[in-house]
Short mmCIF file of C-alpha atoms and ligand atoms in Angstrom, two decimals:
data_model
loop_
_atom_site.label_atom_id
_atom_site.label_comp_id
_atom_site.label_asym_id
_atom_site.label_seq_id
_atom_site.Cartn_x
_atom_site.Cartn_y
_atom_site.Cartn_z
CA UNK A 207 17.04 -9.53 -20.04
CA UNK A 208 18.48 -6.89 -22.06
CA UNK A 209 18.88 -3.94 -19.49
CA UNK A 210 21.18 -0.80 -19.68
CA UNK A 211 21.06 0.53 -16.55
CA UNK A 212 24.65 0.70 -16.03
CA UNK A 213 25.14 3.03 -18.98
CA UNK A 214 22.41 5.02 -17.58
CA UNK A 215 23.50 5.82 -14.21
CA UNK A 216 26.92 6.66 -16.05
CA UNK A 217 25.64 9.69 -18.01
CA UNK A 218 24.98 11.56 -14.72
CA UNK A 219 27.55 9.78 -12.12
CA UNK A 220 26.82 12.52 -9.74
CA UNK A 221 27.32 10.36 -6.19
CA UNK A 222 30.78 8.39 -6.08
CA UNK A 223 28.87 5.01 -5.23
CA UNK A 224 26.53 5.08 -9.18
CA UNK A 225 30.11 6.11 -10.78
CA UNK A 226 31.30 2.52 -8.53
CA UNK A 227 28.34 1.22 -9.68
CA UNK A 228 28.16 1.92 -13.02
CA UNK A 229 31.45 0.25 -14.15
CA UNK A 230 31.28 -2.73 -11.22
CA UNK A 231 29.35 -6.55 -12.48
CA UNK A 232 28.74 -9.90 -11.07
CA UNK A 233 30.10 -10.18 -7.56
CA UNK A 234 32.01 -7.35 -7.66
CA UNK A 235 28.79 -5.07 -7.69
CA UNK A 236 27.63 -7.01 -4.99
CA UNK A 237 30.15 -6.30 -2.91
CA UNK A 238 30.61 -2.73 -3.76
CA UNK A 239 26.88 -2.02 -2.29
CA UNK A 240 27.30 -4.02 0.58
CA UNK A 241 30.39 -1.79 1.39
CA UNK A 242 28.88 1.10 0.69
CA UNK A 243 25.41 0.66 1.71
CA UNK A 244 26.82 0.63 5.38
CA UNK A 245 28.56 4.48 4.52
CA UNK A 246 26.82 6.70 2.32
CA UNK A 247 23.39 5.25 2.76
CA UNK A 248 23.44 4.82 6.65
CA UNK A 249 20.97 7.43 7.48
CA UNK A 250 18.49 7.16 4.65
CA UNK A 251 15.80 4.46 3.99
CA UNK A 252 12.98 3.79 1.57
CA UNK A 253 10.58 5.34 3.13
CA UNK A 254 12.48 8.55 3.85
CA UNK A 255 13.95 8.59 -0.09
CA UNK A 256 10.73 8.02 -2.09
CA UNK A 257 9.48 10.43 0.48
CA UNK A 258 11.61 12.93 -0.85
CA UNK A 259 9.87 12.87 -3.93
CA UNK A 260 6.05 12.94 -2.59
CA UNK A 261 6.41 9.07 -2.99
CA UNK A 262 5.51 6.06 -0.73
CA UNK A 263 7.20 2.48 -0.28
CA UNK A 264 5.68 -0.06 0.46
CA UNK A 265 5.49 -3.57 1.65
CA UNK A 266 2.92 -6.62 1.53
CA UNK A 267 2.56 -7.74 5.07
CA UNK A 268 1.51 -11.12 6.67
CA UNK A 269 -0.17 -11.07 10.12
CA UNK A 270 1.26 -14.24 11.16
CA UNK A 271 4.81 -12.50 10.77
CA UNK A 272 4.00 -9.27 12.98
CA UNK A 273 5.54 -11.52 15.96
CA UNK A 274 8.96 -11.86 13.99
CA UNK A 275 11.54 -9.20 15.81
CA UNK A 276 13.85 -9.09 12.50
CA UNK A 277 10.77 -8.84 10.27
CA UNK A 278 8.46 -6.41 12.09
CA UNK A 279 12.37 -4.30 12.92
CA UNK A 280 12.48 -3.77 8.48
CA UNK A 281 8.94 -3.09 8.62
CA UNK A 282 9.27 -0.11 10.90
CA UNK A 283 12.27 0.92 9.42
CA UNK A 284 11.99 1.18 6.01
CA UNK A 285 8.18 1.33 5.06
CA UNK A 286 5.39 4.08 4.71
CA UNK A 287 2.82 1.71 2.70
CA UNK A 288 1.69 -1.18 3.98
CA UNK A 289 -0.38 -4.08 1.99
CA UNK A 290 -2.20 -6.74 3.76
CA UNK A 291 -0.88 -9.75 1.43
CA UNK A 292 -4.46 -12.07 2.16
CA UNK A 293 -5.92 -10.88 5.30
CA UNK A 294 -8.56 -8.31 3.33
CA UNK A 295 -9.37 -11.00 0.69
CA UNK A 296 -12.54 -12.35 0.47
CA UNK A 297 -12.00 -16.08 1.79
CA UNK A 298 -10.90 -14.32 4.93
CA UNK A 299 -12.95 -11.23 5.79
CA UNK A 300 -16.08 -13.14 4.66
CA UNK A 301 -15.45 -16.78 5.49
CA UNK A 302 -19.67 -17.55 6.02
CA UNK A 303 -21.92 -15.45 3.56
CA UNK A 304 -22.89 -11.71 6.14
CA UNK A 305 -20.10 -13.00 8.88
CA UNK A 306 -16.78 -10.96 8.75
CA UNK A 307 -13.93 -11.49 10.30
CA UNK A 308 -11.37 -8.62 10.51
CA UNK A 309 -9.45 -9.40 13.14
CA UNK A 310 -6.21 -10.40 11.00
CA UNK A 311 -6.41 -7.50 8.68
CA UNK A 312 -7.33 -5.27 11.96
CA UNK A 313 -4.10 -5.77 13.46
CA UNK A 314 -1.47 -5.18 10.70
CA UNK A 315 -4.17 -2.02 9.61
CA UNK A 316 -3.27 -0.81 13.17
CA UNK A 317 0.23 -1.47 13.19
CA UNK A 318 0.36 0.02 9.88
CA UNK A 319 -0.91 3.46 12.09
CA UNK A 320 1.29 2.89 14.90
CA UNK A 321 4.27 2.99 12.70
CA UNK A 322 3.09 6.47 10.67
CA UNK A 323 2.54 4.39 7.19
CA UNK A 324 -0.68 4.16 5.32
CA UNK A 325 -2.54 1.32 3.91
CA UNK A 326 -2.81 -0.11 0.16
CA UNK A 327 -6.82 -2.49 0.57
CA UNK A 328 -6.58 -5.47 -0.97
CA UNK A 329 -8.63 -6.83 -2.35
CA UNK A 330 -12.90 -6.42 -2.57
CA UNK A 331 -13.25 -8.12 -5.53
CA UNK A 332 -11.02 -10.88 -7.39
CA UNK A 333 -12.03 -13.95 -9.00
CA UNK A 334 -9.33 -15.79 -6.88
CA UNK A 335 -9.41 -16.57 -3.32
CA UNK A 336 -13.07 -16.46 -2.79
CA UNK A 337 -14.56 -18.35 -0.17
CA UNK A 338 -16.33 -22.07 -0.76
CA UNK A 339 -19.54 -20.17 -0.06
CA UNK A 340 -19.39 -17.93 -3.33
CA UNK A 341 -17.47 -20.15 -5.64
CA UNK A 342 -21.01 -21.64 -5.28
CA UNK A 343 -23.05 -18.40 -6.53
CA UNK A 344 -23.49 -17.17 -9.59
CA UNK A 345 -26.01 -14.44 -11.11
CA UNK A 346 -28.10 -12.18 -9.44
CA UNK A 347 -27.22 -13.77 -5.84
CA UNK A 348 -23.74 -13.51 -6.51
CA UNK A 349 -23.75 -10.28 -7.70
CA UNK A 350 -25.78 -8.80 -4.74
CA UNK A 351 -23.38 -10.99 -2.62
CA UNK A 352 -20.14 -9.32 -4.18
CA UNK A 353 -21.81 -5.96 -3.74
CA UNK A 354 -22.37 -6.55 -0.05
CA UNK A 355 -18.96 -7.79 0.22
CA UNK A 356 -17.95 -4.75 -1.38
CA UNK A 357 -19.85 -2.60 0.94
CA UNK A 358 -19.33 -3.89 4.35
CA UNK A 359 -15.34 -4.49 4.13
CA UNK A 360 -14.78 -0.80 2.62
CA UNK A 361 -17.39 0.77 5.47
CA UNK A 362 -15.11 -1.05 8.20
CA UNK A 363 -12.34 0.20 6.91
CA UNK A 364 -13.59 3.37 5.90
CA UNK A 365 -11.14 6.45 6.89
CA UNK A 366 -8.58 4.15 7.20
CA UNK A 367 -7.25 3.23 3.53
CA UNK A 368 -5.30 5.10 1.38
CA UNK A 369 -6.28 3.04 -1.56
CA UNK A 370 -8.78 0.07 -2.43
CA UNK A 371 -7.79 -2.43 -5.31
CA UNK A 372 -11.43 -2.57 -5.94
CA UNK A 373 -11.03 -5.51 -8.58
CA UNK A 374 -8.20 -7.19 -8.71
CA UNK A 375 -7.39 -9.53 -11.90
CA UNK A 376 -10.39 -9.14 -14.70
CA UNK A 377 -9.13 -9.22 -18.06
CA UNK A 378 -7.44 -12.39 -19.36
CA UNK A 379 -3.86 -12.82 -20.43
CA UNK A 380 -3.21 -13.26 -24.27
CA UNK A 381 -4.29 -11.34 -27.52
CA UNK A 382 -7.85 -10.83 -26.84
CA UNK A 383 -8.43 -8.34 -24.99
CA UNK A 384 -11.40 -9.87 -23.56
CA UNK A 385 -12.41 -10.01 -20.08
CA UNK A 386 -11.10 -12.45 -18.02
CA UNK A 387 -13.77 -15.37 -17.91
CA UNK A 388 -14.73 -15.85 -13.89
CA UNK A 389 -17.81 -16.47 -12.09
CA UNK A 390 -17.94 -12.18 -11.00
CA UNK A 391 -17.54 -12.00 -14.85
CA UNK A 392 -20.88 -14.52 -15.74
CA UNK A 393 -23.08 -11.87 -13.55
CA UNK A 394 -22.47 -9.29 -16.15
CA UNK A 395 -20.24 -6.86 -17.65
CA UNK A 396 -21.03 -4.16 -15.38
CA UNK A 397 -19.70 -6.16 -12.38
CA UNK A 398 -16.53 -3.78 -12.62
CA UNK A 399 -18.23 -0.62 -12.56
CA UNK A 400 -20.94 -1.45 -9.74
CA UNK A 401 -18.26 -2.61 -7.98
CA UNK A 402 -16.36 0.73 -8.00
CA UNK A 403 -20.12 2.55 -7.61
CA UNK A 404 -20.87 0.05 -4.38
CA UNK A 405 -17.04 1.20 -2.65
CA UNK A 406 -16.94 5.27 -3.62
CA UNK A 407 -20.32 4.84 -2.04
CA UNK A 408 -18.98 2.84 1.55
CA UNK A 409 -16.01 5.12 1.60
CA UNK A 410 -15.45 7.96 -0.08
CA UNK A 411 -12.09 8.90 0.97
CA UNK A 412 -10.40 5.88 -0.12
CA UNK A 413 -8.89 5.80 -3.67
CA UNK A 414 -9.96 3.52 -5.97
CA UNK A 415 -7.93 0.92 -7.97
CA UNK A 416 -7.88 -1.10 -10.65
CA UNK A 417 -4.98 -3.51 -10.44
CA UNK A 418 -3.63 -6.42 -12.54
CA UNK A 419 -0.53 -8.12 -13.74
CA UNK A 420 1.26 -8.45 -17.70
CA UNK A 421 -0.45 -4.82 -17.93
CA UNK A 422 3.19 -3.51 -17.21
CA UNK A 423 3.85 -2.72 -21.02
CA UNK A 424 1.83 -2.06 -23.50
CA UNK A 425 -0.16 -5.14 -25.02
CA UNK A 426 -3.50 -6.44 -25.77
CA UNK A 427 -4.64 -6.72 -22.16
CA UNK A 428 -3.47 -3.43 -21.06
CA UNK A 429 -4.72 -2.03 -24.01
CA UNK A 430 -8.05 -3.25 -22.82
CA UNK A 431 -7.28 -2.36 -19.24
CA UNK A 432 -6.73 1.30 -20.62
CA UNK A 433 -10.13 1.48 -22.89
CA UNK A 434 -12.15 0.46 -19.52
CA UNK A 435 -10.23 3.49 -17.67
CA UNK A 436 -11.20 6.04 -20.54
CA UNK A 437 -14.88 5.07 -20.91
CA UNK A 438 -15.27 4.94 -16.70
CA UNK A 439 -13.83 8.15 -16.82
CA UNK A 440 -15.85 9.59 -19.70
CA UNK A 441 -18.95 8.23 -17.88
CA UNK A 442 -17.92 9.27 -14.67
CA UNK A 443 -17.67 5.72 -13.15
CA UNK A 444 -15.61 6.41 -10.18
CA UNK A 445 -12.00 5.14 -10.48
CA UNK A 446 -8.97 6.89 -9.30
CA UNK A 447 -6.31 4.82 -9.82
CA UNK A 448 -4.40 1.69 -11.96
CA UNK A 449 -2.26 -0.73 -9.83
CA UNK A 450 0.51 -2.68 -11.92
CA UNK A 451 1.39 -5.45 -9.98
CA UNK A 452 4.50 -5.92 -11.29
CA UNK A 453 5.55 -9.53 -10.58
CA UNK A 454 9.16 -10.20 -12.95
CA UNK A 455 11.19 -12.98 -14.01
CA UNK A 456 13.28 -14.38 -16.86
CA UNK A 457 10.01 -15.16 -18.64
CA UNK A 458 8.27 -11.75 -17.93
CA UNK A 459 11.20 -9.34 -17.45
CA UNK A 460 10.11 -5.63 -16.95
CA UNK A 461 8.83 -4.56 -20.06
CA UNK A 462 11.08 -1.62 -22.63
CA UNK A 463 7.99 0.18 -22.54
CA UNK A 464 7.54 0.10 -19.00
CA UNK A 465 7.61 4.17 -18.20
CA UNK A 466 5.75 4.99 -21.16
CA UNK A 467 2.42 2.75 -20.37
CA UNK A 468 2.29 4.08 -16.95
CA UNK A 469 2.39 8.03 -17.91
CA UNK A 470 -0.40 6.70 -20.61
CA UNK A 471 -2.37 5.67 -18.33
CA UNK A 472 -1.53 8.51 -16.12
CA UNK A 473 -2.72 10.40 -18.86
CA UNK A 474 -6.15 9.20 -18.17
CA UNK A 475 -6.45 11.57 -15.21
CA UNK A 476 -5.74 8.25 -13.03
CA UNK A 477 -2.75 8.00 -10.64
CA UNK A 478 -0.13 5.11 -11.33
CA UNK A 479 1.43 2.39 -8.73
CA UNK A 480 2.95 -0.39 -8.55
CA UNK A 481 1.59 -2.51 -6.03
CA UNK A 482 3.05 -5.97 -6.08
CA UNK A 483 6.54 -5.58 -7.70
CA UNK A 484 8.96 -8.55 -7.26
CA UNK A 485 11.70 -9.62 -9.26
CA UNK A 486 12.98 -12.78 -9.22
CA UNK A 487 16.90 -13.22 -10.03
CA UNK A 488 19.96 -12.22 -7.92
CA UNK A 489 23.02 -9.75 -8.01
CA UNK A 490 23.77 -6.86 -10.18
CA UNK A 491 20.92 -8.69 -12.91
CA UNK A 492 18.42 -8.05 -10.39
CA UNK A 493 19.69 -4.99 -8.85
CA UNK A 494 19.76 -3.23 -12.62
CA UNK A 495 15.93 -4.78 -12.73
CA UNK A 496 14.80 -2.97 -9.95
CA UNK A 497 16.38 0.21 -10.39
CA UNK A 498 14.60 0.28 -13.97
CA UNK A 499 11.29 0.11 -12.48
CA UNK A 500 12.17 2.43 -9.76
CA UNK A 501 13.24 5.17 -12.59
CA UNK A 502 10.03 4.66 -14.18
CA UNK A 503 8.02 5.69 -11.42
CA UNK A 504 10.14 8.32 -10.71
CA UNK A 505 9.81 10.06 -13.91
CA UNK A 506 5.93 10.12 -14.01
CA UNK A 507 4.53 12.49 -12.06
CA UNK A 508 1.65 10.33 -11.55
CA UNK A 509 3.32 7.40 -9.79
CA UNK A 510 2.31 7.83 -6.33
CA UNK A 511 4.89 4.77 -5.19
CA UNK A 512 6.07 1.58 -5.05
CA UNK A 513 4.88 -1.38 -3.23
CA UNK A 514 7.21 -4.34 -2.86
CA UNK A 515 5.57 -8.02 -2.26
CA UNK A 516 6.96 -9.18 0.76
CA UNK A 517 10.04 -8.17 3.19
CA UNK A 518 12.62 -10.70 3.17
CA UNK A 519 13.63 -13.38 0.05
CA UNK A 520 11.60 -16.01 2.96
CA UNK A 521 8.72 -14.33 2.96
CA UNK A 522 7.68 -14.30 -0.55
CA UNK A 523 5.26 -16.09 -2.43
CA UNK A 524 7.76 -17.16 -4.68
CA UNK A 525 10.53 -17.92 -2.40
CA UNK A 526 12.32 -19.69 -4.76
CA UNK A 527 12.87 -16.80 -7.16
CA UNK A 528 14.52 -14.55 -4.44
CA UNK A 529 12.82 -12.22 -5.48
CA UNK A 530 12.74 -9.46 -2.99
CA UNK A 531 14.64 -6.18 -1.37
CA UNK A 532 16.30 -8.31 1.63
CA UNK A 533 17.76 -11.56 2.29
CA UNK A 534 16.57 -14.52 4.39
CA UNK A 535 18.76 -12.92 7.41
CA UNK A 536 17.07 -9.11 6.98
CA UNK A 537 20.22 -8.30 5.06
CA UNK A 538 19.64 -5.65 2.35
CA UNK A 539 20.30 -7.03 -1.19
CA UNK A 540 22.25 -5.31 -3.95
CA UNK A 541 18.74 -4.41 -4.66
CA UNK A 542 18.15 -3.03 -1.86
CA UNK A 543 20.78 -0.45 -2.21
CA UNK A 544 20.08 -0.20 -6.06
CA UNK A 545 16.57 1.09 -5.18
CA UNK A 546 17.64 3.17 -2.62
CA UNK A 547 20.30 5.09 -5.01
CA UNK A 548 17.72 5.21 -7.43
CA UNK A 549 15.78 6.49 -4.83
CA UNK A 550 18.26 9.44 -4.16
CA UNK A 551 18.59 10.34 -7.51
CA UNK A 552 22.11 8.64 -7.83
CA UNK A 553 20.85 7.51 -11.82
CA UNK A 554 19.64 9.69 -14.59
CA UNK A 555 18.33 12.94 -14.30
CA UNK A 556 14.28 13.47 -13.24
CA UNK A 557 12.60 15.27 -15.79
CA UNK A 558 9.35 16.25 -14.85
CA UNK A 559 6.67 14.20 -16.35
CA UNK A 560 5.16 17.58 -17.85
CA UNK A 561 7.81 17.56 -20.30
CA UNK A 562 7.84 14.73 -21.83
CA UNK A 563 4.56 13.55 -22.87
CA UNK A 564 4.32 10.45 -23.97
CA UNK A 565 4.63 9.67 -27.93
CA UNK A 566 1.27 9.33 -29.72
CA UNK A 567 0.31 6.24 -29.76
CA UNK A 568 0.32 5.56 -32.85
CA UNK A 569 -3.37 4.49 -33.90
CA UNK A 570 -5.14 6.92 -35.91
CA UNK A 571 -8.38 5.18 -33.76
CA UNK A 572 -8.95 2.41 -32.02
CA UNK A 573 -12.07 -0.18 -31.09
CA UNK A 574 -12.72 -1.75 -27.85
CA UNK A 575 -16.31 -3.96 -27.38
CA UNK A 576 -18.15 -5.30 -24.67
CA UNK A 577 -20.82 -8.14 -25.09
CA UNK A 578 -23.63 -9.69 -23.49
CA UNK A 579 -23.96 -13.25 -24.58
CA UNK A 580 -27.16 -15.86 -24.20
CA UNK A 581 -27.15 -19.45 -25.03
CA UNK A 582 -27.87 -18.98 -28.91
CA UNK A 583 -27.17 -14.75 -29.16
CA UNK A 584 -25.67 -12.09 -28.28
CA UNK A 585 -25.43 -7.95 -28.41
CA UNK A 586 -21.73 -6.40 -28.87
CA UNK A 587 -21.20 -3.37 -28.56
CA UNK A 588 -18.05 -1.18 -29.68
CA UNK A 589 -16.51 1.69 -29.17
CA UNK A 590 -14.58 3.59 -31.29
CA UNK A 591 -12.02 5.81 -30.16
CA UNK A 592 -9.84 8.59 -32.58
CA UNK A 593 -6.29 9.31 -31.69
CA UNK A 594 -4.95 12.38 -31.41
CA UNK A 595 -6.45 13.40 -35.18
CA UNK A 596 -10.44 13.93 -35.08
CA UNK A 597 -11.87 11.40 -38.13
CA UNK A 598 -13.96 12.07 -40.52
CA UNK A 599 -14.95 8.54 -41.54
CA UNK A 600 -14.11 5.20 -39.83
CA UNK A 601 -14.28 1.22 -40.45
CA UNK A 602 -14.28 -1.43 -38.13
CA UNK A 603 -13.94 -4.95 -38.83
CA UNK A 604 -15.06 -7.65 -36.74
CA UNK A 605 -14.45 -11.56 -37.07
CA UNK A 606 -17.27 -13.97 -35.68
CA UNK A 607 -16.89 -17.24 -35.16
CA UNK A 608 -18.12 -19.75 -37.45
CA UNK A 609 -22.08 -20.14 -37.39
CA UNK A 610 -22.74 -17.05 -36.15
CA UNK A 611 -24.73 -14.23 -38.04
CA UNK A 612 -25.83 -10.54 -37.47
CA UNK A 613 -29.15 -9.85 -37.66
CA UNK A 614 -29.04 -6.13 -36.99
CA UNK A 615 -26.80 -3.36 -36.23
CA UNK A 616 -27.44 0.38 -34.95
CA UNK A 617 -25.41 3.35 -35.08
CA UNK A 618 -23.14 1.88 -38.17
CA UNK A 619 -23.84 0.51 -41.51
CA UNK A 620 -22.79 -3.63 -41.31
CA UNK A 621 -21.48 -5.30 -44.80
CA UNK A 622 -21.40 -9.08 -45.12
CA UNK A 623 -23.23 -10.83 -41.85
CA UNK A 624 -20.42 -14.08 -41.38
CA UNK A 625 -17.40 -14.65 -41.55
CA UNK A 626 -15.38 -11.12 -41.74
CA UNK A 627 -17.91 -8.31 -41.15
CA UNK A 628 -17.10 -4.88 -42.15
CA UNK A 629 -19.37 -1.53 -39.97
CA UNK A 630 -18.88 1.97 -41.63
CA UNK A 631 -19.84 4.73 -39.42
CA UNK A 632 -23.29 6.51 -40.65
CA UNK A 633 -23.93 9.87 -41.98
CA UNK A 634 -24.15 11.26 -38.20
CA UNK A 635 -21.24 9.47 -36.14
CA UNK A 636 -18.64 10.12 -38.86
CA UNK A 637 -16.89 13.00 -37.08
CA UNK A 638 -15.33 11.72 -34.05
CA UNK A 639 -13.15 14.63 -32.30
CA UNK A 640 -9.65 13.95 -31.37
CA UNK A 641 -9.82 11.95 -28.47
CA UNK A 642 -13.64 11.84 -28.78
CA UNK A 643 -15.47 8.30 -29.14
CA UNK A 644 -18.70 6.93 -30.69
CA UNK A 645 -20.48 3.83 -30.34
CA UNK A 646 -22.32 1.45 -32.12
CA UNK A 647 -23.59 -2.01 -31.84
CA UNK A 648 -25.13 -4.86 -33.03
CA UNK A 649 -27.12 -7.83 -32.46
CA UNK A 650 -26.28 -11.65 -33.66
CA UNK A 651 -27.43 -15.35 -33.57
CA UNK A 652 -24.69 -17.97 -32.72
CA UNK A 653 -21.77 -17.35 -30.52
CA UNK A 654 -20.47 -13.87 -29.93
CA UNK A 655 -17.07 -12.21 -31.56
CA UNK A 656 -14.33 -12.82 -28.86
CA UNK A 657 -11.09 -11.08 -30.84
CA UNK A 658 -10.64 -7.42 -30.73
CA UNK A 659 -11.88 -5.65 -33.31
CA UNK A 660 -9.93 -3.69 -35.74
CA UNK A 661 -10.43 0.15 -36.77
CA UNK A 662 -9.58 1.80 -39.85
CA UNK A 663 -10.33 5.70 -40.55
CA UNK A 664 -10.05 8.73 -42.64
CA UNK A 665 -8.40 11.18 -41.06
CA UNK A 666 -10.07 14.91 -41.17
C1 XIL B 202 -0.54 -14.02 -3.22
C2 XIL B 202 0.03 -14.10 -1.82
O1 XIL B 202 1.28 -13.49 -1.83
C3 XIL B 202 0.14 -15.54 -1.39
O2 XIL B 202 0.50 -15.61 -0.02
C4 XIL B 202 -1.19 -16.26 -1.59
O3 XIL B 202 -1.02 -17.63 -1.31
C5 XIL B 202 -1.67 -16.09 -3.01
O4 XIL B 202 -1.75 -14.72 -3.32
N1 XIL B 202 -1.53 -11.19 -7.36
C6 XIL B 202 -2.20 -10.65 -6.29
C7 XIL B 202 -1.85 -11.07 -4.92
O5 XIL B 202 -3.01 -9.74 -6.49
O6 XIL B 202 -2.96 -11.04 -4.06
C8 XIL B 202 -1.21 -12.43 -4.88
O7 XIL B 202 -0.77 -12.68 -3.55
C9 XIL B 202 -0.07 -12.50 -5.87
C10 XIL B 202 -0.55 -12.26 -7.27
#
């Protein structure tokens, strides 16, 4: 990882411990928080110092660890967000198709209450632990089934959550900006939207999420993570809010762009958080790591807070990573005290958000597409988005696999029908507005197009 958060905190060294800090590595940063922690940050936890800012912290929470004195003693502590971390997924508040079973999720829900913090749903609708009884469905049963799901776990909870992640997980990893292939995915495209419809309708006060992993910088999946937030909000599909889970390592360390994809999605009208955020690593390394993503947050206005995945190094998912705020003791971490600082405002200057809007992104337009494929056909449609310049003529080129064929298009002119196919707007979808979007479609034997397609204009 290639992180500069030492130099960072340096330019403003404000509090004695970041000046420490800032010139301290290896084990002798360790051991500068520990002796520290116990001074200048006795009276302050995370709770209390992203509450300074408007902010929540949070924690995942396991039911089975609510009898654990050292555990549940952080927990009431430090926390103002709580997470059930698999008692509101499907496989357990649906085990039997119509019987729920809330009784796990019901009592961290109510300690959640009896300790003042709020709670972060998880999750209605994820391809991933489902029960036996809908890995078994698929079409029209399975999507009333989800719906129902949908429905009765929001109206029991209904009041009582600050935020659902309505679907968890739904676009696949790599280039293609494709939805993620799942059995919630066969029963349509629209399964994300009716989805959001079926839980605004079951409880209107909750916020609604959209959460997912490798969306933390910008890429092809976020990219099409961030097309399916503008079009729900320019068809007023009812979504409030973009979760980034957040889950780093060596292999996936947090991203250089990691501040600048949140405030553009924030720019979306949606709020931001970051709902799953682990690190894996040790010392100043991972200290530096969280204080980065901390920062982030902290300078766009629109990140509401931070939920960690677990309590203690023991109690995460990936144990072996250490990945987490406090050790396998309850001891607080030289990331613990990293966050906390950052927390405090003991690294760079805050600007507000306001000022300092993002840098265009770059794209003079860009094309997202959604299709609905058949055994022998399908119909694609695309979208075409400008940038920040209105066009006054675009392109879009589209690859389709080999053997396939258009047969028609609407709302664009279509050159060549294999192979590479080039669609020029018509005569009265030229203009596109800055910001504005137009679509088009068309209609094709064979297999559908499955990369992204590409966009070319004339600017006005
Ligand atoms: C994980 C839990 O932490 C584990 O206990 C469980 O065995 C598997 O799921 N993304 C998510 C979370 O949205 O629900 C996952 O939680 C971690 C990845």
């Amino acid at each position: 990882m290639t992180f500069e958060p030492a130099r960072e905190r340096g330019r403003t060294p404000g509090r004695m411990r970041s000046a420490v800090l800032g010139v301290a590595a290896g084990a002798v940063a360790v051991s500068a928080f520990i002796a520290l922690s116990g001074t200048a940050d006795a009276a302050s936890t995370l709770g209390a110092s992203a509450g300074a800012s408007g902010r929540y912290f949070g924690t995942a929470v396991a039911a089975n660890k609510l009898s654990d004195a050292t555990y549940v003693g952080i927990l009431d502590r430090e926390f103002t967000m709580v997470t059930p971390e698999n008692e509101m997924k499907w496989d357990a508040t649906e085990p039997n198709q119509d019987s729920f079973s809330y009784a796990d999720a019901d009592r961290i829900v109510s300690h959640a209450t009896g300790i003042g913090a709020r709670v972060r749903g998880h999750a209605l609708a994820w391809h991933s632990q489902q029960p036996g009884w809908v890995q078994n469905l698929s079409g029209t049963a399975l999507r009333s089934a989800m719906l129902n799901h949908v429905t009765q776990v929001a109206t029991h909870y209904r009041g009582r959550i600050y935020a659902w992640d309505v679907v968890n997980e739904a676009f696949a990893d790599g280039g293609s900006g494709a939805r993620r292939d799942s059995n919630l995915q066969r029963t349509g495209n629209d399964w994300i939207e009716a989805a959001f419809r079926a839980a605004r309708a079951a409880d209107p006060t909750a916020k609604l999420c959209y959460n997912d992993y490798n969306t933390d910088g910008q890429n092809a999946k976020s990219n099409a993570v961030y097309a399916m937030v503008q079009d729900f909000k320019s068809r007023g599909v009812p979504i409030d809010c973009v979760g980034f889970q957040s889950h780093f390592n060596a292999q996936s360390p947090v991203p250089g762009d990691y501040q600048a994809n949140l405030q553009r999605f924030a720019n979306l009208g949606v709020e931001v958080q970051i709902t799953e955020l682990d690190i894996e690593g040790s010392g100043s390394t991972q200290a530096d790591a969280f204080a980065r993503v901390v920062q982030a947050c902290l300078h766009v206005t629109a990140c509401t807070g931070i939920t960690v995945w677990g309590i203690r190094d023991t109690d995460s998912w990936r144990a072996g990573g250490t990945p987490l705020l406090f050790d396998g003791n309850g001891g607080k971490k030289a990331a613990y005290t990293s966050v906390l600082n950052t927390l405090d405002g003991g690294g760079t200057s805050n600007p507000p958000s306001s000022s300092t809007p993002p840098p265009p992104s770059g794209a003079a337009c860009t094309a997202t597409f959604s299709t609905n494929a058949w055994s022998g056909g399908f119909v694609t449609t695309v979208k075409v988005t400008a940038g920040s310049s209105a066009l006054s003529s675009w392109s879009v080129g589209v690859t389709l696999p080999g053997g396939s064929a258009v047969t028609s298009a609407w709302n664009a002119q279509g050159t060549g029908t294999s192979g590479a196919v080039q669609f020029a707007n018509v005569s009265y979808n030229a203009r596109v507005a800055a910001g504005g979007s137009t679509e088009f479609g068309f209609q094709g034997t064979g297999s559908a197009p499955s990369a992204a397609p590409t966009c070319t204009v004339s600017l006005t």
